[in-house]
Coordinates of C-alpha atoms and ligand atoms in Angstrom, one line a residue:
X1 CA -56.1 -154.1 93.1
X2 CA -58.3 -152.0 95.3
X3 CA -60.5 -149.1 94.2
X4 CA -62.6 -147.1 96.6
X5 CA -65.2 -144.8 95.0
X6 CA -67.2 -142.0 96.7
X7 CA -67.2 -143.9 100.0
X8 CA -69.1 -142.3 103.0
X9 CA -69.6 -143.7 106.5
X10 CA -71.2 -142.4 109.6
X11 CA -71.5 -143.0 113.3
X12 CA -75.1 -142.0 113.9
X13 CA -75.2 -138.3 112.9
X14 CA -71.5 -137.9 112.7
X15 CA -70.2 -138.3 109.2
X16 CA -66.7 -139.9 109.6
X17 CA -65.9 -140.4 105.9
X18 CA -67.1 -138.2 103.1
X19 CA -66.9 -139.1 99.4
X20 CA -63.5 -140.9 99.7
X21 CA -62.0 -142.0 96.5
X22 CA -58.6 -143.8 96.3
X23 CA -56.9 -146.7 94.7
X24 CA -54.1 -149.1 95.5
X25 CA -52.3 -151.0 92.7
X26 CA -50.8 -154.4 93.1
X27 CA -47.3 -154.2 94.6
X28 CA -47.6 -150.7 96.0
X29 CA -47.2 -149.4 99.6
X30 CA -49.8 -146.7 100.1
X31 CA -49.7 -144.5 103.2
X32 CA -52.9 -142.9 104.5
X33 CA -52.0 -140.1 106.9
X34 CA -53.9 -137.6 108.9
X35 CA -54.4 -136.3 112.4
X36 CA -56.3 -137.8 115.3
X37 CA -60.0 -138.4 114.4
X38 CA -59.5 -137.8 110.7
X39 CA -61.2 -141.1 109.9
X40 CA -58.3 -143.3 109.1
X41 CA -59.3 -146.2 111.3
X42 CA -62.9 -145.9 110.1
X43 CA -61.7 -146.2 106.5
X44 CA -59.7 -149.3 107.2
X45 CA -62.6 -150.8 109.0
X46 CA -64.9 -150.0 106.1
X47 CA -62.5 -151.8 103.8
X48 CA -62.3 -154.8 105.9
X49 CA -66.1 -154.9 106.4
X50 CA -66.5 -154.2 110.1
X51 CA -67.7 -150.6 109.6
X52 CA -70.9 -150.1 107.6
X53 CA -70.8 -147.6 104.7
X54 CA -73.7 -145.4 103.7
X55 CA -72.6 -144.7 100.1
X56 CA -69.9 -145.7 97.7
X57 CA -68.3 -148.7 96.2
X58 CA -65.3 -150.8 97.1
X59 CA -63.7 -153.1 94.5
X60 CA -61.1 -155.7 95.1
X61 CA -59.6 -157.3 92.0
X62 CA -62.5 -155.8 90.0
X63 CA -65.1 -157.4 92.2
X64 CA -67.5 -155.3 94.3
X65 CA -67.0 -156.2 97.9
X66 CA -68.9 -153.6 99.9
X67 CA -71.7 -156.1 100.7
X68 CA -69.4 -159.0 101.4
X69 CA -69.0 -160.0 105.0
X70 CA -65.8 -159.3 106.8
X71 CA -64.7 -162.9 107.2
X72 CA -65.2 -163.6 103.5
X73 CA -63.1 -160.5 102.6
X74 CA -60.2 -162.2 104.6
X75 CA -60.6 -165.3 102.4
X76 CA -60.3 -163.0 99.4
X77 CA -57.0 -161.8 100.7
X78 CA -57.9 -158.5 102.4
X79 CA -56.5 -158.7 105.9
X80 CA -56.3 -156.1 108.6
X81 CA -53.8 -155.6 111.4
X82 CA -56.0 -153.7 113.9
X83 CA -55.0 -150.6 115.8
X84 CA -53.5 -151.5 119.2
X85 CA -52.4 -155.0 118.0
X86 CA -55.3 -156.9 119.7
X87 CA -53.2 -160.0 120.3
X88 CA -54.8 -162.7 122.4
X89 CA -52.9 -162.2 125.6
X90 CA -53.5 -165.5 127.4
X91 CA -52.6 -167.5 124.2
X92 CA -49.1 -168.3 123.3
X93 CA -47.3 -166.6 120.4
X94 CA -47.6 -169.7 118.3
X95 CA -51.3 -170.1 119.1
X96 CA -51.9 -166.4 118.1
X97 CA -50.2 -167.2 114.8
X98 CA -52.3 -170.3 114.2
X99 CA -55.5 -168.2 114.9
X100 CA -54.4 -166.1 111.9
X101 CA -54.4 -169.2 109.7
X102 CA -58.1 -170.0 110.4
X103 CA -59.0 -169.5 106.7
X104 CA -56.5 -172.0 105.6
X105 CA -56.3 -175.8 105.5
X106 CA -52.9 -176.6 104.2
X107 CA -49.3 -175.5 104.3
X108 CA -49.7 -173.9 107.7
X109 CA -46.5 -175.4 109.1
X110 CA -44.6 -173.9 106.2
X111 CA -46.0 -170.5 106.7
X112 CA -45.3 -170.6 110.4
X113 CA -41.7 -171.5 109.6
X114 CA -41.5 -168.5 107.2
X115 CA -43.0 -166.1 109.9
X116 CA -40.3 -167.3 112.3
X117 CA -37.6 -166.4 109.7
X118 CA -39.1 -162.9 109.2
X119 CA -39.5 -162.5 113.0
X120 CA -36.8 -164.6 114.8
X121 CA -38.0 -163.1 118.1
X122 CA -41.4 -164.8 117.7
X123 CA -39.6 -168.1 117.3
X124 CA -37.7 -167.5 120.5
X125 CA -40.9 -166.7 122.4
X126 CA -43.2 -169.1 120.6
X127 CA -44.4 -170.7 123.8
X128 CA -44.7 -167.5 125.8
X129 CA -48.1 -165.9 126.5
X130 CA -48.6 -163.1 124.0
X131 CA -49.7 -160.7 126.8
X132 CA -46.2 -160.8 128.3
X133 CA -44.5 -159.4 125.2
X134 CA -43.5 -155.8 124.9
X135 CA -45.5 -153.4 122.7
X136 CA -43.1 -153.8 119.7
X137 CA -43.1 -157.6 120.0
X138 CA -46.9 -157.6 120.1
X139 CA -46.9 -155.5 117.0
X140 CA -44.7 -158.0 115.2
X141 CA -47.0 -160.8 116.4
X142 CA -50.0 -158.9 115.1
X143 CA -48.4 -158.5 111.7
X144 CA -47.3 -162.2 111.7
X145 CA -50.8 -163.3 112.6
X146 CA -52.2 -161.4 109.7
X147 CA -49.5 -162.8 107.3
X148 CA -50.7 -166.3 108.4
X149 CA -53.9 -165.6 106.5
X150 CA -51.8 -165.1 103.3
X151 CA -53.0 -161.6 102.6
X152 CA -52.8 -160.1 99.1
X153 CA -53.5 -156.7 100.5
X154 CA -52.5 -156.0 104.1
X155 CA -54.2 -153.2 105.9
X156 CA -52.1 -151.8 108.8
X157 CA -53.6 -149.5 111.4
X158 CA -50.9 -147.4 113.2
X159 CA -48.2 -150.1 113.4
X160 CA -45.7 -147.6 115.0
X161 CA -48.1 -146.4 117.7
X162 CA -46.4 -146.3 121.1
X163 CA -43.1 -147.7 120.0
X164 CA -39.6 -146.4 120.7
X165 CA -37.8 -144.9 117.6
X166 CA -35.5 -147.9 117.1
X167 CA -38.5 -150.2 116.9
X168 CA -40.4 -147.8 114.6
X169 CA -37.5 -148.1 112.2
X170 CA -37.7 -151.9 112.5
X171 CA -41.4 -152.0 111.9
X172 CA -41.1 -149.9 108.7
X173 CA -38.3 -152.1 107.5
X174 CA -40.5 -155.1 108.0
X175 CA -43.3 -153.5 106.0
X176 CA -40.9 -152.9 103.1
X177 CA -39.8 -156.5 103.4
X178 CA -43.4 -157.7 103.3
X179 CA -44.0 -155.8 100.1
X180 CA -40.9 -157.3 98.6
X181 CA -42.5 -160.7 99.3
X182 CA -45.4 -159.8 97.0
X183 CA -47.9 -158.4 99.5
X184 CA -49.5 -155.0 98.7
X185 CA -49.8 -152.7 101.7
X186 CA -52.1 -149.9 102.8
X187 CA -50.7 -148.4 106.0
X188 CA -52.4 -145.8 108.2
X189 CA -50.0 -143.7 110.3
X190 CA -49.7 -140.7 112.4
X191 CA -45.9 -141.1 112.0
X192 CA -46.2 -139.2 108.7
X193 CA -42.5 -138.8 107.8
X194 CA -41.7 -142.5 108.3
X195 CA -44.8 -143.7 106.5
X196 CA -44.4 -141.4 103.4
X197 CA -40.7 -142.3 103.3
X198 CA -41.5 -146.0 102.5
X199 CA -44.7 -145.3 100.5
X200 CA -44.9 -145.3 96.8
X201 CA -47.9 -143.0 97.1
X202 CA -49.9 -141.4 99.9
X203 CA -53.2 -139.8 100.7
X204 CA -53.9 -137.2 103.3
X205 CA -57.3 -137.5 105.1
X206 CA -58.7 -134.5 107.0
X207 CA -62.1 -134.6 108.8
X208 CA -63.2 -137.5 106.6
X209 CA -62.1 -136.2 103.3
X210 CA -59.1 -136.9 101.1
X211 CA -57.4 -133.5 100.7
X212 CA -54.1 -134.3 99.1
X213 CA -52.6 -137.2 97.2
X214 CA -49.3 -137.8 95.5
X215 CA -46.1 -139.8 95.5
X216 CA -44.6 -140.3 99.0
X217 CA -41.7 -138.1 98.0
X218 CA -43.9 -135.3 96.7
X219 CA -46.0 -135.3 99.9
X220 CA -43.0 -135.1 102.2
X221 CA -41.9 -132.0 100.3
X222 CA -45.4 -130.5 100.2
X223 CA -45.6 -127.3 102.3
X224 CA -49.1 -128.1 103.5
X225 CA -47.9 -131.6 104.7
X226 CA -44.8 -130.2 106.2
X227 CA -46.6 -127.5 108.2
X228 CA -49.6 -129.7 109.3
X229 CA -47.8 -133.0 110.0
X230 CA -44.1 -132.5 110.1
X231 CA -43.9 -129.5 112.3
X232 CA -42.0 -127.4 109.7
X233 CA -43.0 -123.7 109.6
Ligands
ATP301 P1 -57.1 -142.0 115.5 O1 -55.7 -141.7 115.0 O2 -57.4 -141.2 116.7 O3 -57.4 -143.4 115.5 P2 -58.6 -141.8 113.0 O4 -58.1 -140.9 112.0 O5 -58.4 -143.2 112.9 O6 -58.1 -141.3 114.4 P3 -61.4 -142.5 113.4 O7 -61.1 -143.3 114.6 O8 -61.7 -143.2 112.2 O9 -60.2 -141.5 113.2 O10 -62.5 -141.5 113.8 C1 -63.1 -140.6 112.8 C2 -64.3 -139.8 113.5 O11 -65.3 -140.7 113.9 C3 -63.9 -139.1 114.8 O12 -64.6 -137.9 114.8 C4 -64.3 -140.0 115.9 O13 -64.6 -139.3 117.1 C5 -65.6 -140.6 115.3 N1 -65.8 -142.0 115.8 C6 -64.9 -143.0 115.7 N2 -65.4 -144.1 116.3 C7 -66.6 -143.8 116.7 C8 -67.7 -144.5 117.4 N3 -67.6 -145.8 117.7 N4 -68.8 -143.8 117.7 C9 -68.9 -142.5 117.4 N5 -68.0 -141.8 116.8 C10 -66.9 -142.4 116.4

């Protein structure tokens, strides 16, 4: 579904991504893990079209998209949930969800109803200002808002950031549920154990380069991953 070939990206003189090659097949959950500043967010932004690239190619369903504008990539089905949720605080929960459907003309009411089934809490709070929700509730809203665009590939940036352990479990269960509804998922996480546990495959990014790849299970068992990210010595 998605292939990234030899992608590089810079902030001025800093090279944030170097020769990154990876792929995501339809129906997979792929985890992209790495420490602070490794380039994970930059990669997701490059895929969604808000971070320029200096070299490389991105194909989505066989079509080259690296020169396609970000808003058109959303219409193709490539939708990002940004780091830090970025919900519209003064707008209600329902209004935030409707903003997510900006690409769409029809069946919005049906999708809203489906989101409320997946996230009953959002239905309870549909008229509340999004800014009054807890961090975990805002994360669910940010995911719900992205689902309103009917993504085929959902890009999730640190969905568990700042959440209590119980909520982290809930978020990962929801990600698995989203995949079972036919949406392919690429998730960036610092919570390496939880992300690899639900991922079919994963990639490790270190200082802008992919240094390891493999099945979620094989990466959890890999000594290099265990020492660097799981605190096992
Ligand atoms: P984090 O988990 O902290 O979000 P990350 O793996 O997502 O880390 P990026 O945010 O992609 O990492 O950052 C990759 C590198 O690019 C880092 O060295 C970072 O300092 C640098 N960087 C990121 N954004 C900018 C920017 N707007 N201007 C200059 N340098 C930046």
